[in-house]
GROMACS .gro file of C-alpha atoms in nm:
model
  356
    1UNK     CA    1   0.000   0.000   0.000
    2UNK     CA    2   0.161   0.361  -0.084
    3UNK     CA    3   0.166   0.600   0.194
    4UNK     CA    4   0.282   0.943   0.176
    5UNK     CA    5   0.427   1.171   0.483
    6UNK     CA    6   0.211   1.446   0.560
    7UNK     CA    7  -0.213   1.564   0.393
    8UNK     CA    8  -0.320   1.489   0.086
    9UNK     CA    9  -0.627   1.718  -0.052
   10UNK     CA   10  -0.822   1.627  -0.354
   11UNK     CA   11  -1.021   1.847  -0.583
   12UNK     CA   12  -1.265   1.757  -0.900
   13UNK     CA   13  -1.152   1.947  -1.182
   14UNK     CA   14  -1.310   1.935  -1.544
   15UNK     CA   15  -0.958   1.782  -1.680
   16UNK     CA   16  -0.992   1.528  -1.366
   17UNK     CA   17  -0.885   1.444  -0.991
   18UNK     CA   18  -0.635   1.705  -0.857
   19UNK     CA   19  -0.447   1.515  -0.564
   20UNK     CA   20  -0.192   1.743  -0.373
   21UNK     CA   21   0.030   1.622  -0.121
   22UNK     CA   22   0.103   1.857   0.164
   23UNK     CA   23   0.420   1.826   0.360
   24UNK     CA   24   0.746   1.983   0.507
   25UNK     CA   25   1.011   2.074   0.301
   26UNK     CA   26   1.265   1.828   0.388
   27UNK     CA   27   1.056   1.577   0.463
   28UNK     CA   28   0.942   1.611   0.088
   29UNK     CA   29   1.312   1.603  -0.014
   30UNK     CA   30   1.356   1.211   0.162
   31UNK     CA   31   1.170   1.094  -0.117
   32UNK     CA   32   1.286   1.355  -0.406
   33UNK     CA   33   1.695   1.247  -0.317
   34UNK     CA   34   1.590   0.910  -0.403
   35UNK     CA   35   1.403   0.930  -0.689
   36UNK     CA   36   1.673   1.125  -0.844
   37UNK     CA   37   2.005   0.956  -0.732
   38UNK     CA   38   2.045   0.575  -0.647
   39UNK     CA   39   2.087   0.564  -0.267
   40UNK     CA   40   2.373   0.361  -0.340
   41UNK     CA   41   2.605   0.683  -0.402
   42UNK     CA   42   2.841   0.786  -0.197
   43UNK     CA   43   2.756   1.030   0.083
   44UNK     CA   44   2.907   1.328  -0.030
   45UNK     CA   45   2.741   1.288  -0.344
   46UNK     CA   46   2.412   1.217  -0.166
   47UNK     CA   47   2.424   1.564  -0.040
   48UNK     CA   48   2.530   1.742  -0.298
   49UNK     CA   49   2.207   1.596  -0.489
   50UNK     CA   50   2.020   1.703  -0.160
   51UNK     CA   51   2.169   2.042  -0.177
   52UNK     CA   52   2.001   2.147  -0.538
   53UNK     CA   53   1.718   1.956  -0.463
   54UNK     CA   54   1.631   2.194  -0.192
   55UNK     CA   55   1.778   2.469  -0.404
   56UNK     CA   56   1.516   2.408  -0.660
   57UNK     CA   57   1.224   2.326  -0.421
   58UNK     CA   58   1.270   2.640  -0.228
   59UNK     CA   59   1.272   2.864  -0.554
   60UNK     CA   60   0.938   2.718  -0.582
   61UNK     CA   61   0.761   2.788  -0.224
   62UNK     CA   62   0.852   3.172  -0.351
   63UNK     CA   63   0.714   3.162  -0.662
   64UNK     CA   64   0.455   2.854  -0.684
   65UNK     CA   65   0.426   2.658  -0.984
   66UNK     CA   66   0.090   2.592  -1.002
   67UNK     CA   67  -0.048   2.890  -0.751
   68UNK     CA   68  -0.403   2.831  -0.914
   69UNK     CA   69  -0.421   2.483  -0.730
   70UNK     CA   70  -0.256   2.577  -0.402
   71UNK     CA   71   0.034   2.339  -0.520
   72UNK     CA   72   0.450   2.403  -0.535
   73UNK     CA   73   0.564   2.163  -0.799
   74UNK     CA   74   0.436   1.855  -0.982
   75UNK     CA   75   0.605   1.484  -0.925
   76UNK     CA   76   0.792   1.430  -1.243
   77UNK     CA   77   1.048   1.543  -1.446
   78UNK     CA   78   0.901   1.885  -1.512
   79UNK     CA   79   1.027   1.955  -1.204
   80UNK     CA   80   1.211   1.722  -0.961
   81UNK     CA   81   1.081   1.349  -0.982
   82UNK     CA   82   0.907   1.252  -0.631
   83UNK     CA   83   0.833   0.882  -0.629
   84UNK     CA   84   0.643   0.693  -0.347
   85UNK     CA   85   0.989   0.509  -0.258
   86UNK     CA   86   1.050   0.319   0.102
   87UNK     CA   87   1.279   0.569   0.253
   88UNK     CA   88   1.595   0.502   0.240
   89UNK     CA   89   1.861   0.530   0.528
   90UNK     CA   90   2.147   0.702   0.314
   91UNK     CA   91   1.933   0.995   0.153
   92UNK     CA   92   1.769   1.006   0.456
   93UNK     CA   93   2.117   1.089   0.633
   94UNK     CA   94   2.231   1.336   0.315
   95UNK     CA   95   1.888   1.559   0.363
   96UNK     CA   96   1.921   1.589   0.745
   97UNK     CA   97   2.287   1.641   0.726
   98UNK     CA   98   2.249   1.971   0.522
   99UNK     CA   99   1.953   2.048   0.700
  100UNK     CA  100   1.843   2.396   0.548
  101UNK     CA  101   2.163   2.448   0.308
  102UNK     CA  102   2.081   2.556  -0.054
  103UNK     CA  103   2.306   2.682  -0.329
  104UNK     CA  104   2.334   3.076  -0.400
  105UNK     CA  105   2.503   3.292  -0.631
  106UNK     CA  106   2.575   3.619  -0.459
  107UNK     CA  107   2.229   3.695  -0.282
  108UNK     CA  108   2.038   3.454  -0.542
  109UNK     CA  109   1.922   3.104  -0.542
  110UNK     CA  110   2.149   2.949  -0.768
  111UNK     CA  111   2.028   2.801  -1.115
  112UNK     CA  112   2.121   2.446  -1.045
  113UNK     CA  113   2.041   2.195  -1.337
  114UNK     CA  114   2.183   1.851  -1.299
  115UNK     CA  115   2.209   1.579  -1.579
  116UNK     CA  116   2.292   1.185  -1.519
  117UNK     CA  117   2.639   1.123  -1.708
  118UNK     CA  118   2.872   1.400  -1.949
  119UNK     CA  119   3.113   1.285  -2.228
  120UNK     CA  120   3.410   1.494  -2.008
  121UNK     CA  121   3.317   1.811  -2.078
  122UNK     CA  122   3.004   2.011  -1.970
  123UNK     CA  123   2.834   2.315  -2.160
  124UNK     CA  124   2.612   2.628  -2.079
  125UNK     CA  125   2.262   2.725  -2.074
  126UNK     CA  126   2.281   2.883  -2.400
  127UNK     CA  127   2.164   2.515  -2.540
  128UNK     CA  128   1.780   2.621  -2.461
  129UNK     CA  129   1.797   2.919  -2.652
  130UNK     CA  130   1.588   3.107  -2.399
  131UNK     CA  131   1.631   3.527  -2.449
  132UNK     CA  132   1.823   3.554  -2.144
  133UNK     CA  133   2.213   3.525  -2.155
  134UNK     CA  134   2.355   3.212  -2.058
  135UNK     CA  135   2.375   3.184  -1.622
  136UNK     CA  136   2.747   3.269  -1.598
  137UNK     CA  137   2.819   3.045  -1.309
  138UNK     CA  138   2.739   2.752  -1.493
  139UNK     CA  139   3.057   2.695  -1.701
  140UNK     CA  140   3.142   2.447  -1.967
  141UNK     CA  141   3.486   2.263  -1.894
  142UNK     CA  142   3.645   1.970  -1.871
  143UNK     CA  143   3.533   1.770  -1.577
  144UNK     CA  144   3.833   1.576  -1.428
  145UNK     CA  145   4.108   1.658  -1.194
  146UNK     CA  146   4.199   2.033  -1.151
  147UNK     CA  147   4.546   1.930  -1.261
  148UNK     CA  148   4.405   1.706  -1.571
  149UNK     CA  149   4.136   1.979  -1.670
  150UNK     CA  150   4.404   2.254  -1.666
  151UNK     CA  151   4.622   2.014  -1.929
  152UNK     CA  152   4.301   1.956  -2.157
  153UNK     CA  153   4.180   2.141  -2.421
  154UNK     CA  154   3.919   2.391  -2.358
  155UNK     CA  155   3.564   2.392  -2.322
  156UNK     CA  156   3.554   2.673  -2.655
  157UNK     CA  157   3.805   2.433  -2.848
  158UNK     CA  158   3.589   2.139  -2.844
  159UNK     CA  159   3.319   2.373  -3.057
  160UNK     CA  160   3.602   2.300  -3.328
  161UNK     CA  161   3.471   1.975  -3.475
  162UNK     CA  162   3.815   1.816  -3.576
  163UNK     CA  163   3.884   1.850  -3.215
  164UNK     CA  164   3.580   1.740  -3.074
  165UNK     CA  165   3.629   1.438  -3.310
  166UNK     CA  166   3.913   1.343  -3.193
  167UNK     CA  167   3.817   1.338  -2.859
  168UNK     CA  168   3.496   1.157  -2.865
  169UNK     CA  169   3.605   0.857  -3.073
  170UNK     CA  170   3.827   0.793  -2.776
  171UNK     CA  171   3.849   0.726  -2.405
  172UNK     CA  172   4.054   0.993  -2.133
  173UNK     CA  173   4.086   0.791  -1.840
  174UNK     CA  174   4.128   1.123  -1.657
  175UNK     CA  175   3.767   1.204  -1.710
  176UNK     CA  176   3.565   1.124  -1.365
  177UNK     CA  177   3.354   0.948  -1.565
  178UNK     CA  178   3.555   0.743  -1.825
  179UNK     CA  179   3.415   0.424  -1.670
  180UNK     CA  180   3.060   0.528  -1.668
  181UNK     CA  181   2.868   0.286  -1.941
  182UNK     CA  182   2.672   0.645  -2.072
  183UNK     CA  183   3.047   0.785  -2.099
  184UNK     CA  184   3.072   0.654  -2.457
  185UNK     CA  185   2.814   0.537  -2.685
  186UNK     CA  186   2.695   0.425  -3.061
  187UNK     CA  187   2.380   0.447  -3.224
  188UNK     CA  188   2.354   0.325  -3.554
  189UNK     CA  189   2.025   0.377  -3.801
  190UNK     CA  190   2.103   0.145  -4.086
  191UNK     CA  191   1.776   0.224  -4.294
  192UNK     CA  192   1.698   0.586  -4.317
  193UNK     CA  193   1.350   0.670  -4.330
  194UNK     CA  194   1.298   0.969  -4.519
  195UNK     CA  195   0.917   1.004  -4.470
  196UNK     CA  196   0.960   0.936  -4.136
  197UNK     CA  197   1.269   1.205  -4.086
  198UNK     CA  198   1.032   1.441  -4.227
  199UNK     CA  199   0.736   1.385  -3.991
  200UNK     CA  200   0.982   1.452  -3.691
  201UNK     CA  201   1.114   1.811  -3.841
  202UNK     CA  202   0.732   1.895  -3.911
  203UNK     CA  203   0.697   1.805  -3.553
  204UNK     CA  204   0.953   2.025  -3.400
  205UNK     CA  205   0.843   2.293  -3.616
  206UNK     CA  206   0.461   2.258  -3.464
  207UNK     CA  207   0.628   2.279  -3.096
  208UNK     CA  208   0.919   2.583  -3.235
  209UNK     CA  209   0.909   2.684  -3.574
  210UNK     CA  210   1.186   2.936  -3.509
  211UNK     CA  211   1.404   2.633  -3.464
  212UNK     CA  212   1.307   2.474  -3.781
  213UNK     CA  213   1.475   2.728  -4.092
  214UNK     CA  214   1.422   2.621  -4.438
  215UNK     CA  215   1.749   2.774  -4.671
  216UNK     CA  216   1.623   2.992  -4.920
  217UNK     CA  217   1.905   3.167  -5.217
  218UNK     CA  218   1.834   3.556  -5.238
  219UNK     CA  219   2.058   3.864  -5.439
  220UNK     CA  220   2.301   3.852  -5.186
  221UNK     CA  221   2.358   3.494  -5.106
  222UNK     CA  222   2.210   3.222  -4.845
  223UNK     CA  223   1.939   3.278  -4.548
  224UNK     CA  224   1.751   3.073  -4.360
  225UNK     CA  225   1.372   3.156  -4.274
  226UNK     CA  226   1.103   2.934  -4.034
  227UNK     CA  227   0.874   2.832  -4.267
  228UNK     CA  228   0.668   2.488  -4.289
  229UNK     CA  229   0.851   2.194  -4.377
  230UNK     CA  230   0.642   2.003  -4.662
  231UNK     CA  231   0.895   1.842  -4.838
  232UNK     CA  232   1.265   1.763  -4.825
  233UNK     CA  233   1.346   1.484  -5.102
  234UNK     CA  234   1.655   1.235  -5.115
  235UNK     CA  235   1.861   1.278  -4.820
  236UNK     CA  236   2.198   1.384  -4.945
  237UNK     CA  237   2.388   1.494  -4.627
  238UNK     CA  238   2.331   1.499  -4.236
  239UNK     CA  239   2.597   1.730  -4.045
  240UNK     CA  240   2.640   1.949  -3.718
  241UNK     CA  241   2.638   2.257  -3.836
  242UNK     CA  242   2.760   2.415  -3.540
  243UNK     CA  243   2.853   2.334  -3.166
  244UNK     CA  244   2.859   2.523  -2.832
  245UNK     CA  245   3.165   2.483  -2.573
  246UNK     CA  246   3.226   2.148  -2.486
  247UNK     CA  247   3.131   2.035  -2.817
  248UNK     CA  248   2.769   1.945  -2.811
  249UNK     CA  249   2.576   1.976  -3.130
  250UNK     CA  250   2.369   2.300  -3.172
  251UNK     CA  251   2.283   2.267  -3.538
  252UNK     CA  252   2.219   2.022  -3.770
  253UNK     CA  253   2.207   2.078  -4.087
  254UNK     CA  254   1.967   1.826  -4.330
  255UNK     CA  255   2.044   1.853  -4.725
  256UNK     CA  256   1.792   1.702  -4.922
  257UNK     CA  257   1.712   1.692  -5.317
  258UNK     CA  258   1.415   1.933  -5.253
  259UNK     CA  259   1.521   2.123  -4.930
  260UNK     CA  260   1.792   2.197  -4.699
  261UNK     CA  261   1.691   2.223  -4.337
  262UNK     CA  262   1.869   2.397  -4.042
  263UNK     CA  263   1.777   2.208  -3.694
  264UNK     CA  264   1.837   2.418  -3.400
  265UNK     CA  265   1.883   2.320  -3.053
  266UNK     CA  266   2.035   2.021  -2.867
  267UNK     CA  267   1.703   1.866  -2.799
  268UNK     CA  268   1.541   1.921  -3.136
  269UNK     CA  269   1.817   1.759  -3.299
  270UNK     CA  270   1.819   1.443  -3.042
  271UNK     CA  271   1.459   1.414  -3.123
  272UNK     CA  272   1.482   1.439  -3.538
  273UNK     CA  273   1.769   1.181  -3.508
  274UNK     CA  274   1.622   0.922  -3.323
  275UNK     CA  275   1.423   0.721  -3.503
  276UNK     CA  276   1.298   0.455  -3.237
  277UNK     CA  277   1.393   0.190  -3.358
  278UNK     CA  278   1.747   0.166  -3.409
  279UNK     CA  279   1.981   0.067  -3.120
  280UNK     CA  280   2.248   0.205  -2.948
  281UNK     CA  281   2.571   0.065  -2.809
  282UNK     CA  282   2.730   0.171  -2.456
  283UNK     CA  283   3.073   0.173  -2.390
  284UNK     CA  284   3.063  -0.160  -2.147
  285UNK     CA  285   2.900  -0.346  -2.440
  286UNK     CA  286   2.518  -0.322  -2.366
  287UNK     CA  287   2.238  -0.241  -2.560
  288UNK     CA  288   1.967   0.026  -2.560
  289UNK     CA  289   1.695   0.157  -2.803
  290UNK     CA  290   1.627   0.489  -2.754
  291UNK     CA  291   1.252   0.589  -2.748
  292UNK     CA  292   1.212   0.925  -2.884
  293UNK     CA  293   1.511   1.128  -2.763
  294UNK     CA  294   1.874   1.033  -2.783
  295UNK     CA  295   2.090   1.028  -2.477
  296UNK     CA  296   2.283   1.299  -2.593
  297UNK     CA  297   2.377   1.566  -2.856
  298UNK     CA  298   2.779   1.533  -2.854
  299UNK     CA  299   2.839   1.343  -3.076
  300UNK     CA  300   2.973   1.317  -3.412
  301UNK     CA  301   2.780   1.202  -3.735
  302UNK     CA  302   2.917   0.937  -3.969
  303UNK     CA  303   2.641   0.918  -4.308
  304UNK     CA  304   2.643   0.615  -4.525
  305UNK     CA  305   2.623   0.660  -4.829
  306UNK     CA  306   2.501   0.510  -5.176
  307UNK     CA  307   2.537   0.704  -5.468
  308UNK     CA  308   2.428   1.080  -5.382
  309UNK     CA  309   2.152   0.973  -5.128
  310UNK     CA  310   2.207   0.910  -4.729
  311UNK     CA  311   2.095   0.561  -4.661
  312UNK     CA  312   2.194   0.530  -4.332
  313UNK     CA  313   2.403   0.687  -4.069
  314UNK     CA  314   2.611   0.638  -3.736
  315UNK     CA  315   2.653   0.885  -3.409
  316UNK     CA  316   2.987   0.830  -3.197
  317UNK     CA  317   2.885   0.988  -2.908
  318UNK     CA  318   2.914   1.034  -2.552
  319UNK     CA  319   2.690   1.132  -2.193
  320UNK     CA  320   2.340   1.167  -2.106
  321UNK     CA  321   2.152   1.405  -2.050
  322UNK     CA  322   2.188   1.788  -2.168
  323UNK     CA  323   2.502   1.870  -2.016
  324UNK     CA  324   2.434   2.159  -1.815
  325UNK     CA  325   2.562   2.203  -1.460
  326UNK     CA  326   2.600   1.889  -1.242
  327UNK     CA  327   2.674   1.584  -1.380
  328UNK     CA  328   2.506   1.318  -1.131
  329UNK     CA  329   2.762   1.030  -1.233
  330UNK     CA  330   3.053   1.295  -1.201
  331UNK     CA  331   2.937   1.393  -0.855
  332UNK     CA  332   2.918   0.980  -0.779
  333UNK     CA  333   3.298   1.006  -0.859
  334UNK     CA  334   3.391   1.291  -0.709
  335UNK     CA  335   3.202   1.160  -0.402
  336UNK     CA  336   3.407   0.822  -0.446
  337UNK     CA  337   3.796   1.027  -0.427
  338UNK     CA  338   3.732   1.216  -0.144
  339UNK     CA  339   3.571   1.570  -0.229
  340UNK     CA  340   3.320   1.666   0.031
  341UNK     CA  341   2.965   1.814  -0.142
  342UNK     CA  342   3.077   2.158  -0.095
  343UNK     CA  343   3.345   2.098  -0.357
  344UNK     CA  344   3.165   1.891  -0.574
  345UNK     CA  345   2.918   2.141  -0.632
  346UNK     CA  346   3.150   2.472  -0.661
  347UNK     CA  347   3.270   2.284  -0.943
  348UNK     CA  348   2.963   2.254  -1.082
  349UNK     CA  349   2.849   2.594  -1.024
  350UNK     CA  350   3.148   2.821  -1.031
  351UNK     CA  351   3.123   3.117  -0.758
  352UNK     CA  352   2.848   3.006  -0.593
  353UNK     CA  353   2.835   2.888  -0.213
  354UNK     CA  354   2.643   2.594   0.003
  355UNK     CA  355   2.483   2.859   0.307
  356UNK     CA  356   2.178   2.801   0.536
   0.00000   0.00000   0.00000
């Protein structure tokens, strides 16, 4: 039988039951540390995942989420997942351990986005194209060692895709993460479907047709305008057409017979590239199949060929997740070589600090 700590308070709505669960902060966050990080962690890590839990939790009891119901936050990924889990002794420990500590930058709650597993290097905000400038705190880099990191290339020369190439088709065993299964990965589509490729762009375009641009040729050259996508022909090329620090793809560029089409955005392009079917590959040898997203957008693109049309094509990539701010698996190995949570998270989220 599930149980929950603290009320619960239904309401009839005309979309349904409303159920809202009413509770303490941190006794809310027992479950929430859980259902986003395996208990199994190591401590520090623990409460470093406890930390920007809070963080984000608190930002919402200022400014509610859903203030029309008298409710905070919903239980899933929108926000921070909160699964009816046993409680667990560990995450238990990390929440009442930082009892009241939350990540700030200067007098602000910090931004504090966390992902499951990066490739070895992290990038910025700037991937969700929102109007506001990138949160300057949250820096791409290199995530290893201070003394490996300062040795590597940087987080701007891995937007340089001969570099970025070379390091994702291999392994830096001075990445925290280099033994991480998500650290490396392969996902092969050996048929492409063209129709099918096309109903995904026409998708993206319904949910952001500023991110969808169709080339046009004009007096002075090449431009791109968001216009709807009705056709695109043979498939002749697939290609990042750009990437942000740390290398992750940021546009994809599709040439077909009857259209070129620019793809903008790291998730737009992990959705028009996964076809769900196809499998993937992880580093330790086992298998996925992606459902509708792809773990990650750094990666590289290999096409297939036959003739002048695309008839298949293979991603060498790496991570998963988005890659912005704290890598959960790099925090597991930080966690494992000593650094306390304070650390682990100041180098997540440069210039900020853990306070009460």
């Amino acid at each position: 039988m599930k149980t929950y700590r603290g009320a619960l308070e239904f309401y009839k709505t005309e979309e349904g039951m409303v159920i809202i669960n009413e509770l303490p902060l941190e006794e809310y966050l027992y479950a929430v540390v859980p259902s986003e990080m395996p208990a199994s962690y190591p401590m520090e890590a623990l409460k470093a995942q406890a930390v920007c839990a809070r963080t984000y939790a608190f930002k919402y009891i200022l400014h509610a989420g859903f203030a029309g119901l008298g409710a905070h936050l919903d239980d899933t990924t929108s926000y921070q997942v909160y699964h009816n889990l046993e409680e667990n002794a560990a995450t238990t420990t990390a929440v009442k351990e930082t009892a009241g500590m939350k990540l700030y930058y200067q007098s602000e709650l910090a931004e504090n986005y966390y992902y499951s597993t990066s490739c070895g290097y992290g990038t910025d905000t700037g991937i969700w194209k929102a109007e506001s400038e990138p949160v300057s705190y949250i820096e791409p880099g290199k995530l290893a060692p201070k003394d490996a990191a300062a040795s590597a290339q940087s987080a701007e020369e891995m937007s340089q895709e001969d570099n970025f190439a070379e390091f994702i088709k291999n392994v830096d065993e001075s990445d925290f993460e280099s033994n991480e299964p998500w650290y490396r990965w392969q996902y092969e589509v050996e048929e492409l479907d063209a129709d099918a490729l096309l109903a995904r762009i026409q998708e993206r375009y319904q949910a952001n047709a500023a991110l969808i641009l169709t080339k046009k040729e004009g007096e002075d050259g090449a431009y791109y305008v968001s216009e709807p996508v009705k056709e695109i022909g043979e498939i002749q090329d697939i290609a990042v057409g750009k990437r942000r620090a740390g290398g992750i793809a940021d546009e994809l560029l599709i040439t077909g017979s009857k259209a070129v089409i620019k793809v903008i955005s790291e998730y737009n392009i992990r959705r028009i590239l996964c076809d769900g079917e196809s499998g993937l590959i992880r580093q330790n040898g086992s298998k996925s199949v992606p459902g509708t997203l792809l773990p990650s957008a750094f990666f590289i693109i290999e096409a297939g060929k036959s003739g002048e049309g695309v008839i298949g094509y293979t991603l060498v990539g790496g991570g998963y997740g988005h890659g912005v701010g704290m890598s959960q698996n790099g925090a597991k190995e930080m966690g494992s070589q000593g650094y306390g949570y304070e650390e682990i998270l100041t180098t997540f989220f440069a210039d900020c600090e853990v306070r009460a």
